[in-house]
Short mmCIF file of C-alpha atoms in Angstrom, two decimals:
data_model
loop_
_atom_site.label_atom_id
_atom_site.label_comp_id
_atom_site.label_asym_id
_atom_site.label_seq_id
_atom_site.Cartn_x
_atom_site.Cartn_y
_atom_site.Cartn_z
CA MET A 2 102.11 84.18 92.80
CA LYS A 3 100.14 85.99 95.50
CA LEU A 4 98.22 89.22 95.61
CA SER A 5 99.34 91.63 98.29
CA THR A 6 96.97 93.15 100.81
CA LYS A 7 96.60 96.08 98.38
CA GLY A 8 94.85 93.82 95.87
CA ARG A 9 92.69 92.08 98.43
CA TYR A 10 91.77 95.24 100.34
CA GLY A 11 91.24 97.22 97.13
CA THR A 12 88.78 94.60 95.95
CA ARG A 13 86.97 94.57 99.29
CA ALA A 14 86.79 98.37 99.34
CA MET A 15 85.31 98.44 95.83
CA ILE A 16 82.72 95.82 96.77
CA ASP A 17 81.88 97.84 99.88
CA ILE A 18 81.46 101.09 97.92
CA ALA A 19 79.32 99.29 95.33
CA LEU A 20 77.13 97.60 97.94
CA TYR A 21 76.39 100.90 99.68
CA ARG A 22 76.16 103.05 96.54
CA ASP A 23 72.39 103.54 96.86
CA SER A 24 72.95 105.66 99.95
CA GLY A 25 75.28 107.98 98.04
CA SER A 26 79.00 108.18 98.59
CA THR A 27 80.65 106.00 101.21
CA LEU A 28 82.78 107.50 103.96
CA LEU A 29 86.36 106.29 104.26
CA LYS A 30 85.89 105.63 107.97
CA ASP A 31 82.82 103.46 107.29
CA ILE A 32 84.71 101.33 104.77
CA SER A 33 87.62 101.13 107.22
CA THR A 34 85.35 99.99 110.05
CA ARG A 35 83.41 97.44 108.01
CA GLN A 36 86.51 96.01 106.34
CA GLY A 37 88.94 96.21 109.25
CA ILE A 38 91.48 98.17 107.19
CA SER A 39 93.46 101.05 108.71
CA LEU A 40 92.34 104.49 107.53
CA LYS A 41 95.82 105.44 106.33
CA TYR A 42 96.31 102.27 104.28
CA LEU A 43 92.77 102.44 102.89
CA ASP A 44 93.29 106.08 101.91
CA HIS A 45 96.43 105.06 99.98
CA ILE A 46 94.56 102.24 98.21
CA LEU A 47 91.59 104.45 97.32
CA SER A 48 93.98 107.10 96.02
CA ASN A 49 95.28 104.55 93.50
CA LEU A 50 91.73 103.54 92.56
CA ARG A 51 90.87 107.23 92.09
CA LYS A 52 93.91 107.82 89.87
CA ALA A 53 92.80 104.83 87.77
CA GLY A 54 89.37 106.45 87.29
CA LEU A 55 87.45 103.78 89.20
CA VAL A 56 86.23 105.92 92.10
CA LYS A 57 85.80 109.59 92.79
CA ASN A 58 86.22 111.50 96.01
CA VAL A 59 83.06 113.44 96.83
CA ARG A 60 83.75 116.49 99.02
CA GLY A 61 81.51 118.20 101.53
CA LYS A 62 78.59 117.04 103.63
CA GLY A 63 77.71 113.50 102.68
CA GLY A 64 81.07 113.19 101.00
CA GLY A 65 83.15 110.08 100.64
CA TYR A 66 83.87 107.75 97.76
CA ALA A 67 81.63 106.77 94.88
CA LEU A 68 82.07 104.59 91.81
CA MET A 69 82.87 106.38 88.55
CA ARG A 70 81.04 103.75 86.48
CA SER A 71 78.41 101.12 86.95
CA PRO A 72 79.64 97.97 88.76
CA SER A 73 78.87 95.99 85.61
CA GLN A 74 81.40 98.14 83.72
CA ILE A 75 84.27 97.72 86.20
CA THR A 76 86.39 94.59 86.01
CA LEU A 77 88.38 92.93 88.71
CA CYS A 78 91.38 93.26 86.39
CA GLU A 79 91.09 97.05 86.49
CA ILE A 80 90.92 97.03 90.28
CA ILE A 81 93.91 94.73 90.73
CA GLU A 82 96.06 96.53 88.16
CA ALA A 83 95.21 99.90 89.76
CA VAL A 84 96.56 98.85 93.14
CA GLU A 85 99.06 96.12 92.31
CA GLY A 86 100.43 97.16 88.93
CA SER A 87 101.28 94.61 86.26
CA LEU A 88 99.96 91.07 86.53
CA ALA A 89 103.06 89.63 84.88
CA PRO A 90 104.66 86.91 87.03
CA VAL A 91 108.18 87.93 85.87
CA GLU A 92 109.72 91.18 84.61
CA CYS A 93 110.58 89.92 81.12
CA VAL A 94 106.91 89.50 80.22
CA ASP A 95 106.34 93.26 80.41
CA ASP A 96 109.84 94.29 79.38
CA PRO A 97 111.56 92.07 76.80
CA ASP A 98 114.74 94.12 77.27
CA TYR A 99 114.87 93.08 80.93
CA CYS A 100 116.70 89.88 79.97
CA LYS A 101 119.05 89.24 77.08
CA LYS A 102 117.67 85.69 76.69
CA THR A 103 114.10 86.77 76.02
CA SER A 104 114.04 85.68 72.38
CA THR A 105 115.36 82.19 73.16
CA CYS A 106 113.73 81.52 76.53
CA SER A 107 111.01 78.87 76.42
CA ALA A 108 110.02 79.62 80.04
CA ARG A 109 109.04 83.18 79.05
CA ASP A 110 106.38 81.72 76.75
CA VAL A 111 104.85 79.97 79.77
CA TRP A 112 105.02 83.14 81.89
CA MET A 113 103.21 85.02 79.12
CA LYS A 114 100.46 82.36 79.11
CA VAL A 115 100.20 82.60 82.90
CA ARG A 116 99.70 86.36 82.73
CA GLN A 117 97.15 85.99 79.92
CA SER A 118 95.19 83.37 81.87
CA ILE A 119 95.11 85.54 84.98
CA GLU A 120 94.04 88.58 82.96
CA ASP A 121 91.31 86.57 81.21
CA VAL A 122 89.77 85.49 84.52
CA LEU A 123 90.00 88.97 86.03
CA ARG A 124 88.69 90.74 82.90
CA ASN A 125 85.72 88.39 82.82
CA THR A 126 84.85 89.11 86.45
CA SER A 127 82.88 92.30 86.91
CA LEU A 128 82.38 94.18 90.14
CA GLN A 129 78.67 93.49 89.61
CA SER A 130 79.27 89.73 89.67
CA LEU A 131 81.25 90.11 92.90
CA ILE A 132 78.37 92.09 94.44
CA GLU A 133 75.84 89.45 93.41
CA ASN A 134 78.01 86.70 94.83
CA GLN A 135 78.47 88.69 98.05
CA GLU A 136 74.72 89.15 98.42
CA LYS A 137 74.20 85.39 97.98
CA LYS A 138 76.84 84.65 100.61
CA ALA A 139 75.32 87.15 103.05
CA GLY A 140 71.97 85.40 102.73
CA THR A 141 69.81 88.41 103.42
CA PRO A 142 69.38 91.22 100.88
CA GLY A 143 70.81 94.42 102.29
CA THR A 144 73.05 92.55 104.77
CA TYR A 145 76.64 92.52 103.66
CA ALA A 146 79.14 90.30 105.40
CA ILE A 147 82.37 91.36 103.76
#
């Protein structure tokens, strides 16, 4: 199971917005430049994050994107689900009617545990913890190598 570029880029964009939040909202073009993500693709990803209530689009001079909540209140699970959708490894985990063998399938029990394990890790990882880890990796406060 792999995350698509939406999940990876969405996470990087959220870290970027959080890291630069003290200077107000963050311009789409600045995120795009720092992260090496095309403007069009980034706009699509941020649209999904906005619909999920994780970021807001600030209009006008000094406009851009800003977090809707504190980084400590945003989980990686919310970010990934906003851009990727369900974390279920197979359809029958979300939709028992997808397969007529759902009630007798022992593999489905494993797939449900896989989804739960992934969700547990992502729910227990806040955007704040990602920021702190990023700052440690960058080495110098205020310098962000993402």
